Amino acid sequence: MKKSTIIISVLIILGAFVLTSAAFTVDQTQQAIVIQLGRPVSDKLGPGLHFKLPLVQNVVFFDARILDFDAKPEEITTTDKKYMNVDSYTKWRITDPLTFYTKVRTIQGARARLDDIVRSQLRVALGRYTLIEVVSHKRQEIMDAVTKRSRELLLPYGIEVLDVRIKRTDLPAENARSIYGRMKAERERQAKQYRSEGQEASAKIKANADKERAIILADAGKQAEIIRGEGDAQATKVYAEALGQNPEFYDFTRSLDAYKRGFEKNTRFILTPKSPFLKHLQ
């Protein structure tokens, strides 16, 4: 009785060992393949419970999430022979674990392959453009081209490149001084151009204002002369009508005006008693 109990216990322990050795789980963030004697014997295994042969087969797990590869800064030459230090990064993931294991084995091997291919594609793409194009309006076009070409080259390794981006571009010190000097000269040239255009516009505005002022003054002078002429004509007409109605009274009022204007400032006159100027005072 005791012997049978021992045998049953041993069998239970062996069964538990075999079961625990044969069963394994794959997390939601992982994917796996089964390796037997160094060779893959299964396709990609997704999340869940799976089984393998104990002691004969092993399980290799791979990350199923999107991974980042931060490359070291590299000096690249543009088409206008300018040098710049480019710091880039790549977002990628493992799409085919079996191919990935066969071609690159580990994450470190994948990073080495990414470094080679993405760097070479960056050098090729950036070498087709000028420095100004790279740092301004052509960057998105360049990054799209690098991403597309890198994805095509890395797909046979079970790797999908999702995005390649430039984090930062720096100029070497000697190039930076040269570029800044040209930028300063260009800004000064534009400033001189804007200043000369402003002075030209100012001169045109002043000339138009002077012209309009001269026209307005001329029209005003003309109108004033017309009004003054009309007033003189009206006055002459009034005087003529007054003289025609009573010449003696008109002569008397004119003489009174002359006396008033002549004697108002203590003026001295030398006149004879029979002077016509004194005829109304006699």
PDB file of C-alpha atoms in Angstrom:
ATOM      1  CA  MET A   1       0.000   0.000   0.000  1.00  0.00           C
ATOM      2  CA  LYS A   2       2.763   2.356   0.839  1.00  0.00           C
ATOM      3  CA  LYS A   3       4.647   1.430  -2.348  1.00  0.00           C
ATOM      4  CA  SER A   4       1.663   2.270  -4.566  1.00  0.00           C
ATOM      5  CA  THR A   5       1.176   5.565  -2.784  1.00  0.00           C
ATOM      6  CA  ILE A   6       4.785   6.494  -3.433  1.00  0.00           C
ATOM      7  CA  ILE A   7       4.453   5.592  -7.101  1.00  0.00           C
ATOM      8  CA  ILE A   8       1.298   7.684  -7.464  1.00  0.00           C
ATOM      9  CA  SER A   9       2.969  10.622  -5.753  1.00  0.00           C
ATOM     10  CA  VAL A  10       5.956  10.362  -8.059  1.00  0.00           C
ATOM     11  CA  LEU A  11       3.717  10.198 -11.095  1.00  0.00           C
ATOM     12  CA  ILE A  12       1.789  13.251  -9.923  1.00  0.00           C
ATOM     13  CA  ILE A  13       5.013  15.180  -9.397  1.00  0.00           C
ATOM     14  CA  LEU A  14       6.320  14.140 -12.799  1.00  0.00           C
ATOM     15  CA  GLY A  15       3.012  15.090 -14.405  1.00  0.00           C
ATOM     16  CA  ALA A  16       3.033  18.477 -12.739  1.00  0.00           C
ATOM     17  CA  PHE A  17       6.627  19.030 -13.842  1.00  0.00           C
ATOM     18  CA  VAL A  18       5.850  18.036 -17.401  1.00  0.00           C
ATOM     19  CA  LEU A  19       2.751  20.220 -17.455  1.00  0.00           C
ATOM     20  CA  THR A  20       4.505  23.266 -16.062  1.00  0.00           C
ATOM     21  CA  SER A  21       7.433  22.726 -18.413  1.00  0.00           C
ATOM     22  CA  ALA A  22       5.184  22.285 -21.412  1.00  0.00           C
ATOM     23  CA  ALA A  23       2.796  25.202 -20.794  1.00  0.00           C
ATOM     24  CA  PHE A  24       3.728  28.866 -21.193  1.00  0.00           C
ATOM     25  CA  THR A  25       1.876  32.165 -21.618  1.00  0.00           C
ATOM     26  CA  VAL A  26       2.514  35.037 -23.957  1.00  0.00           C
ATOM     27  CA  ASP A  27       1.739  38.508 -22.613  1.00  0.00           C
ATOM     28  CA  GLN A  28      -0.334  41.029 -24.574  1.00  0.00           C
ATOM     29  CA  THR A  29       2.794  43.142 -25.146  1.00  0.00           C
ATOM     30  CA  GLN A  30       4.733  40.157 -26.494  1.00  0.00           C
ATOM     31  CA  GLN A  31       4.924  37.692 -29.338  1.00  0.00           C
ATOM     32  CA  ALA A  32       6.872  34.411 -29.359  1.00  0.00           C
ATOM     33  CA  ILE A  33       8.231  31.525 -31.379  1.00  0.00           C
ATOM     34  CA  VAL A  34       9.215  27.975 -30.302  1.00  0.00           C
ATOM     35  CA  ILE A  35      12.813  26.877 -30.893  1.00  0.00           C
ATOM     36  CA  GLN A  36      13.866  23.226 -31.067  1.00  0.00           C
ATOM     37  CA  LEU A  37      17.587  22.480 -31.061  1.00  0.00           C
ATOM     38  CA  GLY A  38      18.319  26.019 -32.243  1.00  0.00           C
ATOM     39  CA  ARG A  39      15.813  25.996 -35.102  1.00  0.00           C
ATOM     40  CA  PRO A  40      12.361  27.667 -35.152  1.00  0.00           C
ATOM     41  CA  VAL A  41       9.533  25.108 -35.273  1.00  0.00           C
ATOM     42  CA  SER A  42       6.488  27.371 -34.991  1.00  0.00           C
ATOM     43  CA  ASP A  43       5.001  30.484 -36.520  1.00  0.00           C
ATOM     44  CA  LYS A  44       4.337  33.648 -34.528  1.00  0.00           C
ATOM     45  CA  LEU A  45       2.474  32.966 -31.289  1.00  0.00           C
ATOM     46  CA  GLY A  46       0.164  35.684 -30.036  1.00  0.00           C
ATOM     47  CA  PRO A  47      -1.040  36.451 -26.486  1.00  0.00           C
ATOM     48  CA  GLY A  48      -2.483  33.502 -24.534  1.00  0.00           C
ATOM     49  CA  LEU A  49      -1.635  30.016 -23.250  1.00  0.00           C
ATOM     50  CA  HIS A  50       0.566  27.760 -25.407  1.00  0.00           C
ATOM     51  CA  PHE A  51       2.406  24.432 -25.089  1.00  0.00           C
ATOM     52  CA  LYS A  52       5.793  23.035 -26.074  1.00  0.00           C
ATOM     53  CA  LEU A  53       7.812  19.864 -25.605  1.00  0.00           C
ATOM     54  CA  PRO A  54       9.599  19.925 -22.255  1.00  0.00           C
ATOM     55  CA  LEU A  55      13.410  19.859 -22.228  1.00  0.00           C
ATOM     56  CA  VAL A  56      13.495  19.760 -26.024  1.00  0.00           C
ATOM     57  CA  GLN A  57      11.904  23.015 -27.090  1.00  0.00           C
ATOM     58  CA  ASN A  58      12.490  26.559 -25.862  1.00  0.00           C
ATOM     59  CA  VAL A  59      10.445  29.745 -26.244  1.00  0.00           C
ATOM     60  CA  VAL A  60      11.900  33.043 -27.483  1.00  0.00           C
ATOM     61  CA  PHE A  61       9.865  36.153 -26.677  1.00  0.00           C
ATOM     62  CA  PHE A  62       9.842  39.385 -28.669  1.00  0.00           C
ATOM     63  CA  ASP A  63       8.369  42.760 -27.876  1.00  0.00           C
ATOM     64  CA  ALA A  64       5.197  43.437 -29.900  1.00  0.00           C
ATOM     65  CA  ARG A  65       5.113  47.148 -29.112  1.00  0.00           C
ATOM     66  CA  ILE A  66       6.496  50.072 -31.117  1.00  0.00           C
ATOM     67  CA  LEU A  67      10.178  50.530 -30.299  1.00  0.00           C
ATOM     68  CA  ASP A  68      12.486  53.546 -30.558  1.00  0.00           C
ATOM     69  CA  PHE A  69      15.974  53.620 -31.991  1.00  0.00           C
ATOM     70  CA  ASP A  70      17.929  56.773 -31.170  1.00  0.00           C
ATOM     71  CA  ALA A  71      20.889  57.004 -33.545  1.00  0.00           C
ATOM     72  CA  LYS A  72      24.115  58.806 -32.746  1.00  0.00           C
ATOM     73  CA  PRO A  73      24.580  62.244 -34.390  1.00  0.00           C
ATOM     74  CA  GLU A  74      26.330  62.037 -37.739  1.00  0.00           C
ATOM     75  CA  GLU A  75      27.969  64.611 -39.995  1.00  0.00           C
ATOM     76  CA  ILE A  76      26.266  64.753 -43.406  1.00  0.00           C
ATOM     77  CA  THR A  77      27.120  66.796 -46.514  1.00  0.00           C
ATOM     78  CA  THR A  78      24.382  68.577 -48.488  1.00  0.00           C
ATOM     79  CA  THR A  79      24.318  69.165 -52.231  1.00  0.00           C
ATOM     80  CA  ASP A  80      25.735  72.691 -51.793  1.00  0.00           C
ATOM     81  CA  LYS A  81      28.780  71.232 -49.970  1.00  0.00           C
ATOM     82  CA  LYS A  82      27.653  72.280 -46.494  1.00  0.00           C
ATOM     83  CA  TYR A  83      28.281  70.094 -43.473  1.00  0.00           C
ATOM     84  CA  MET A  84      25.810  69.591 -40.653  1.00  0.00           C
ATOM     85  CA  ASN A  85      25.443  67.289 -37.669  1.00  0.00           C
ATOM     86  CA  VAL A  86      22.171  65.345 -37.903  1.00  0.00           C
ATOM     87  CA  ASP A  87      20.577  63.696 -34.861  1.00  0.00           C
ATOM     88  CA  SER A  88      17.766  61.308 -35.851  1.00  0.00           C
ATOM     89  CA  TYR A  89      15.519  58.654 -34.354  1.00  0.00           C
ATOM     90  CA  THR A  90      13.437  55.777 -35.769  1.00  0.00           C
ATOM     91  CA  LYS A  91      10.164  54.195 -34.652  1.00  0.00           C
ATOM     92  CA  TRP A  92       9.947  50.499 -35.566  1.00  0.00           C
ATOM     93  CA  ARG A  93       8.438  47.177 -34.578  1.00  0.00           C
ATOM     94  CA  ILE A  94       8.862  43.441 -35.129  1.00  0.00           C
ATOM     95  CA  THR A  95       6.229  42.175 -37.570  1.00  0.00           C
ATOM     96  CA  ASP A  96       7.599  38.719 -38.346  1.00  0.00           C
ATOM     97  CA  PRO A  97       9.332  37.133 -35.298  1.00  0.00           C
ATOM     98  CA  LEU A  98      10.380  34.023 -37.233  1.00  0.00           C
ATOM     99  CA  THR A  99      12.172  36.044 -39.939  1.00  0.00           C
ATOM    100  CA  PHE A 100      13.495  38.428 -37.298  1.00  0.00           C
ATOM    101  CA  TYR A 101      15.031  35.564 -35.313  1.00  0.00           C
ATOM    102  CA  THR A 102      16.505  33.986 -38.416  1.00  0.00           C
ATOM    103  CA  LYS A 103      18.056  37.204 -39.802  1.00  0.00           C
ATOM    104  CA  VAL A 104      19.063  39.353 -36.806  1.00  0.00           C
ATOM    105  CA  ARG A 105      18.363  37.185 -33.731  1.00  0.00           C
ATOM    106  CA  THR A 106      18.182  39.934 -31.071  1.00  0.00           C
ATOM    107  CA  ILE A 107      17.141  43.520 -30.498  1.00  0.00           C
ATOM    108  CA  GLN A 108      20.807  44.524 -30.512  1.00  0.00           C
ATOM    109  CA  GLY A 109      21.223  42.949 -33.948  1.00  0.00           C
ATOM    110  CA  ALA A 110      18.127  44.774 -35.183  1.00  0.00           C
ATOM    111  CA  ARG A 111      19.479  48.100 -33.909  1.00  0.00           C
ATOM    112  CA  ALA A 112      22.739  47.510 -35.736  1.00  0.00           C
ATOM    113  CA  ARG A 113      20.834  46.809 -38.962  1.00  0.00           C
ATOM    114  CA  LEU A 114      18.648  49.898 -38.416  1.00  0.00           C
ATOM    115  CA  ASP A 115      21.720  52.009 -37.821  1.00  0.00           C
ATOM    116  CA  ASP A 116      23.320  50.903 -41.093  1.00  0.00           C
ATOM    117  CA  ILE A 117      20.265  51.256 -43.312  1.00  0.00           C
ATOM    118  CA  VAL A 118      18.663  54.398 -41.848  1.00  0.00           C
ATOM    119  CA  ARG A 119      21.990  56.251 -41.720  1.00  0.00           C
ATOM    120  CA  SER A 120      22.770  55.406 -45.346  1.00  0.00           C
ATOM    121  CA  GLN A 121      19.306  56.500 -46.492  1.00  0.00           C
ATOM    122  CA  LEU A 122      19.636  59.774 -44.565  1.00  0.00           C
ATOM    123  CA  ARG A 123      22.975  60.484 -46.222  1.00  0.00           C
ATOM    124  CA  VAL A 124      21.550  59.744 -49.673  1.00  0.00           C
ATOM    125  CA  ALA A 125      18.373  61.812 -49.151  1.00  0.00           C
ATOM    126  CA  LEU A 126      20.005  64.824 -47.499  1.00  0.00           C
ATOM    127  CA  GLY A 127      22.747  64.844 -50.121  1.00  0.00           C
ATOM    128  CA  ARG A 128      20.154  65.713 -52.769  1.00  0.00           C
ATOM    129  CA  TYR A 129      19.123  69.001 -51.166  1.00  0.00           C
ATOM    130  CA  THR A 130      20.724  72.263 -50.082  1.00  0.00           C
ATOM    131  CA  LEU A 131      21.198  73.223 -46.460  1.00  0.00           C
ATOM    132  CA  ILE A 132      18.366  75.778 -46.593  1.00  0.00           C
ATOM    133  CA  GLU A 133      15.976  73.181 -48.046  1.00  0.00           C
ATOM    134  CA  VAL A 134      16.882  70.624 -45.379  1.00  0.00           C
ATOM    135  CA  VAL A 135      16.229  72.959 -42.439  1.00  0.00           C
ATOM    136  CA  SER A 136      13.084  74.554 -43.891  1.00  0.00           C
ATOM    137  CA  HIS A 137      10.404  73.525 -46.365  1.00  0.00           C
ATOM    138  CA  LYS A 138      11.853  70.215 -47.707  1.00  0.00           C
ATOM    139  CA  ARG A 139      12.284  68.400 -44.384  1.00  0.00           C
ATOM    140  CA  GLN A 140       8.915  66.602 -44.432  1.00  0.00           C
ATOM    141  CA  GLU A 141       9.487  65.425 -47.993  1.00  0.00           C
ATOM    142  CA  ILE A 142      12.948  64.140 -47.076  1.00  0.00           C
ATOM    143  CA  MET A 143      11.703  62.290 -43.992  1.00  0.00           C
ATOM    144  CA  ASP A 144       8.876  60.642 -45.928  1.00  0.00           C
ATOM    145  CA  ALA A 145      11.324  59.410 -48.564  1.00  0.00           C
ATOM    146  CA  VAL A 146      13.771  58.070 -45.949  1.00  0.00           C
ATOM    147  CA  THR A 147      10.960  56.307 -44.068  1.00  0.00           C
ATOM    148  CA  LYS A 148       9.588  54.684 -47.216  1.00  0.00           C
ATOM    149  CA  ARG A 149      12.962  53.456 -48.466  1.00  0.00           C
ATOM    150  CA  SER A 150      14.086  52.211 -45.031  1.00  0.00           C
ATOM    151  CA  ARG A 151      10.813  50.281 -44.632  1.00  0.00           C
ATOM    152  CA  GLU A 152      11.383  48.550 -47.966  1.00  0.00           C
ATOM    153  CA  LEU A 153      14.946  47.553 -47.079  1.00  0.00           C
ATOM    154  CA  LEU A 154      14.173  46.313 -43.554  1.00  0.00           C
ATOM    155  CA  LEU A 155      10.986  44.395 -44.323  1.00  0.00           C
ATOM    156  CA  PRO A 156      12.980  41.230 -45.321  1.00  0.00           C
ATOM    157  CA  TYR A 157      14.371  41.213 -41.774  1.00  0.00           C
ATOM    158  CA  GLY A 158      10.915  41.034 -40.175  1.00  0.00           C
ATOM    159  CA  ILE A 159      11.146  44.717 -39.187  1.00  0.00           C
ATOM    160  CA  GLU A 160       8.645  47.431 -40.083  1.00  0.00           C
ATOM    161  CA  VAL A 161       9.917  51.021 -39.994  1.00  0.00           C
ATOM    162  CA  LEU A 162       7.049  53.293 -39.007  1.00  0.00           C
ATOM    163  CA  ASP A 163       8.725  56.683 -38.982  1.00  0.00           C
ATOM    164  CA  VAL A 164      12.142  58.322 -39.294  1.00  0.00           C
ATOM    165  CA  ARG A 165      12.564  61.823 -37.920  1.00  0.00           C
ATOM    166  CA  ILE A 166      15.350  64.357 -37.466  1.00  0.00           C
ATOM    167  CA  LYS A 167      15.472  65.568 -33.880  1.00  0.00           C
ATOM    168  CA  ARG A 168      18.088  68.232 -34.394  1.00  0.00           C
ATOM    169  CA  THR A 169      20.453  69.651 -37.007  1.00  0.00           C
ATOM    170  CA  ASP A 170      23.540  71.588 -35.957  1.00  0.00           C
ATOM    171  CA  LEU A 171      26.175  73.288 -38.037  1.00  0.00           C
ATOM    172  CA  PRO A 172      29.871  72.758 -37.355  1.00  0.00           C
ATOM    173  CA  ALA A 173      31.447  75.864 -35.795  1.00  0.00           C
ATOM    174  CA  GLU A 174      33.313  76.938 -38.949  1.00  0.00           C
ATOM    175  CA  ASN A 175      30.208  76.496 -41.120  1.00  0.00           C
ATOM    176  CA  ALA A 176      27.986  78.243 -38.594  1.00  0.00           C
ATOM    177  CA  ARG A 177      30.055  81.424 -38.746  1.00  0.00           C
ATOM    178  CA  SER A 178      29.993  81.393 -42.532  1.00  0.00           C
ATOM    179  CA  ILE A 179      26.231  80.762 -42.677  1.00  0.00           C
ATOM    180  CA  TYR A 180      25.466  83.415 -40.069  1.00  0.00           C
ATOM    181  CA  GLY A 181      27.652  85.897 -41.968  1.00  0.00           C
ATOM    182  CA  ARG A 182      25.746  85.282 -45.200  1.00  0.00           C
ATOM    183  CA  MET A 183      22.416  85.461 -43.373  1.00  0.00           C
ATOM    184  CA  LYS A 184      23.441  88.802 -41.836  1.00  0.00           C
ATOM    185  CA  ALA A 185      24.534  90.173 -45.222  1.00  0.00           C
ATOM    186  CA  GLU A 186      21.256  89.021 -46.788  1.00  0.00           C
ATOM    187  CA  ARG A 187      19.197  90.668 -44.043  1.00  0.00           C
ATOM    188  CA  GLU A 188      21.173  93.897 -44.418  1.00  0.00           C
ATOM    189  CA  ARG A 189      20.617  93.827 -48.175  1.00  0.00           C
ATOM    190  CA  GLN A 190      16.878  93.354 -47.658  1.00  0.00           C
ATOM    191  CA  ALA A 191      16.838  96.157 -45.082  1.00  0.00           C
ATOM    192  CA  LYS A 192      18.554  98.528 -47.529  1.00  0.00           C
ATOM    193  CA  GLN A 193      16.115  97.528 -50.247  1.00  0.00           C
ATOM    194  CA  TYR A 194      13.104  98.106 -47.983  1.00  0.00           C
ATOM    195  CA  ARG A 195      14.568 101.424 -46.811  1.00  0.00           C
ATOM    196  CA  SER A 196      15.149 102.656 -50.372  1.00  0.00           C
ATOM    197  CA  GLU A 197      11.648 101.543 -51.390  1.00  0.00           C
ATOM    198  CA  GLY A 198      10.242 103.418 -48.384  1.00  0.00           C
ATOM    199  CA  GLN A 199      12.182 106.559 -49.278  1.00  0.00           C
ATOM    200  CA  GLU A 200      10.960 106.328 -52.860  1.00  0.00           C
ATOM    201  CA  ALA A 201       7.372 105.939 -51.689  1.00  0.00           C
ATOM    202  CA  SER A 202       7.835 108.854 -49.275  1.00  0.00           C
ATOM    203  CA  ALA A 203       9.186 111.089 -52.065  1.00  0.00           C
ATOM    204  CA  LYS A 204       6.223 110.191 -54.290  1.00  0.00           C
ATOM    205  CA  ILE A 205       3.765 110.971 -51.497  1.00  0.00           C
ATOM    206  CA  LYS A 206       5.450 114.321 -50.777  1.00  0.00           C
ATOM    207  CA  ALA A 207       5.525 115.220 -54.483  1.00  0.00           C
ATOM    208  CA  ASN A 208       1.828 114.412 -54.860  1.00  0.00           C
ATOM    209  CA  ALA A 209       1.027 116.414 -51.713  1.00  0.00           C
ATOM    210  CA  ASP A 210       3.034 119.427 -52.967  1.00  0.00           C
ATOM    211  CA  LYS A 211       1.307 119.163 -56.342  1.00  0.00           C
ATOM    212  CA  GLU A 212      -2.145 119.037 -54.752  1.00  0.00           C
ATOM    213  CA  ARG A 213      -1.195 121.939 -52.449  1.00  0.00           C
ATOM    214  CA  ALA A 214      -0.065 124.061 -55.414  1.00  0.00           C
ATOM    215  CA  ILE A 215      -3.272 123.252 -57.306  1.00  0.00           C
ATOM    216  CA  ILE A 216      -5.425 124.088 -54.268  1.00  0.00           C
ATOM    217  CA  LEU A 217      -3.570 127.395 -53.680  1.00  0.00           C
ATOM    218  CA  ALA A 218      -3.820 128.307 -57.347  1.00  0.00           C
ATOM    219  CA  ASP A 219      -7.556 127.575 -57.391  1.00  0.00           C
ATOM    220  CA  ALA A 220      -7.999 129.547 -54.171  1.00  0.00           C
ATOM    221  CA  GLY A 221      -6.014 132.519 -55.573  1.00  0.00           C
ATOM    222  CA  LYS A 222      -8.018 132.416 -58.746  1.00  0.00           C
ATOM    223  CA  GLN A 223     -11.279 132.335 -56.803  1.00  0.00           C
ATOM    224  CA  ALA A 224     -10.074 135.179 -54.584  1.00  0.00           C
ATOM    225  CA  GLU A 225      -9.203 137.339 -57.578  1.00  0.00           C
ATOM    226  CA  ILE A 226     -12.595 136.629 -59.111  1.00  0.00           C
ATOM    227  CA  ILE A 227     -14.373 137.584 -55.894  1.00  0.00           C
ATOM    228  CA  ARG A 228     -12.178 140.658 -55.464  1.00  0.00           C
ATOM    229  CA  GLY A 229     -12.877 141.741 -59.062  1.00  0.00           C
ATOM    230  CA  GLU A 230     -16.588 141.222 -58.568  1.00  0.00           C
ATOM    231  CA  GLY A 231     -16.415 143.280 -55.347  1.00  0.00           C
ATOM    232  CA  ASP A 232     -14.522 146.120 -57.044  1.00  0.00           C
ATOM    233  CA  ALA A 233     -17.012 146.094 -59.892  1.00  0.00           C
ATOM    234  CA  GLN A 234     -19.880 146.216 -57.433  1.00  0.00           C
ATOM    235  CA  ALA A 235     -18.229 149.079 -55.521  1.00  0.00           C
ATOM    236  CA  THR A 236     -17.583 151.022 -58.725  1.00  0.00           C
ATOM    237  CA  LYS A 237     -21.160 150.503 -59.709  1.00  0.00           C
ATOM    238  CA  VAL A 238     -22.399 151.758 -56.347  1.00  0.00           C
ATOM    239  CA  TYR A 239     -20.099 154.800 -56.516  1.00  0.00           C
ATOM    240  CA  ALA A 240     -21.220 155.524 -60.058  1.00  0.00           C
ATOM    241  CA  GLU A 241     -24.876 155.310 -59.093  1.00  0.00           C
ATOM    242  CA  ALA A 242     -24.296 157.522 -56.050  1.00  0.00           C
ATOM    243  CA  LEU A 243     -22.416 160.107 -58.107  1.00  0.00           C
ATOM    244  CA  GLY A 244     -25.085 160.126 -60.748  1.00  0.00           C
ATOM    245  CA  GLN A 245     -27.859 160.775 -58.216  1.00  0.00           C
ATOM    246  CA  ASN A 246     -26.170 163.646 -56.259  1.00  0.00           C
ATOM    247  CA  PRO A 247     -22.665 164.574 -57.376  1.00  0.00           C
ATOM    248  CA  GLU A 248     -22.310 167.363 -54.783  1.00  0.00           C
ATOM    249  CA  PHE A 249     -23.234 165.117 -51.820  1.00  0.00           C
ATOM    250  CA  TYR A 250     -20.910 162.444 -53.097  1.00  0.00           C
ATOM    251  CA  ASP A 251     -18.101 165.024 -53.369  1.00  0.00           C
ATOM    252  CA  PHE A 252     -18.896 166.181 -49.802  1.00  0.00           C
ATOM    253  CA  THR A 253     -18.756 162.652 -48.270  1.00  0.00           C
ATOM    254  CA  ARG A 254     -15.545 161.897 -50.084  1.00  0.00           C
ATOM    255  CA  SER A 255     -14.018 165.109 -48.729  1.00  0.00           C
ATOM    256  CA  LEU A 256     -15.101 164.204 -45.187  1.00  0.00           C
ATOM    257  CA  ASP A 257     -13.404 160.834 -45.547  1.00  0.00           C
ATOM    258  CA  ALA A 258     -10.256 162.581 -46.760  1.00  0.00           C
ATOM    259  CA  TYR A 259     -10.342 164.990 -43.758  1.00  0.00           C
ATOM    260  CA  LYS A 260     -10.815 162.134 -41.335  1.00  0.00           C
ATOM    261  CA  ARG A 261      -7.922 160.135 -42.738  1.00  0.00           C
ATOM    262  CA  GLY A 262      -5.668 163.206 -43.150  1.00  0.00           C
ATOM    263  CA  PHE A 263      -6.108 164.738 -39.689  1.00  0.00           C
ATOM    264  CA  GLU A 264      -6.391 161.637 -37.516  1.00  0.00           C
ATOM    265  CA  LYS A 265      -2.620 161.389 -36.691  1.00  0.00           C
ATOM    266  CA  ASN A 266      -1.747 165.054 -35.990  1.00  0.00           C
ATOM    267  CA  THR A 267      -0.620 165.556 -39.558  1.00  0.00           C
ATOM    268  CA  ARG A 268       0.550 169.002 -40.689  1.00  0.00           C
ATOM    269  CA  PHE A 269      -0.456 170.454 -44.064  1.00  0.00           C
ATOM    270  CA  ILE A 270       0.818 173.523 -45.886  1.00  0.00           C
ATOM    271  CA  LEU A 271      -2.132 174.806 -47.919  1.00  0.00           C
ATOM    272  CA  THR A 272      -3.229 178.064 -49.407  1.00  0.00           C
ATOM    273  CA  PRO A 273      -6.582 179.513 -48.323  1.00  0.00           C
ATOM    274  CA  LYS A 274      -7.978 178.875 -51.756  1.00  0.00           C
ATOM    275  CA  SER A 275      -6.916 175.200 -51.875  1.00  0.00           C
ATOM    276  CA  PRO A 276      -9.731 172.912 -53.160  1.00  0.00           C
ATOM    277  CA  PHE A 277      -9.028 170.580 -50.257  1.00  0.00           C
ATOM    278  CA  LEU A 278     -10.388 173.201 -47.841  1.00  0.00           C
ATOM    279  CA  LYS A 279     -13.447 174.237 -49.771  1.00  0.00           C
ATOM    280  CA  HIS A 280     -15.868 172.514 -47.363  1.00  0.00           C
ATOM    281  CA  LEU A 281     -14.163 174.055 -44.295  1.00  0.00           C
ATOM    282  CA  GLN A 282     -14.498 177.651 -45.445  1.00  0.00           C
TER     283      GLN A 282
END
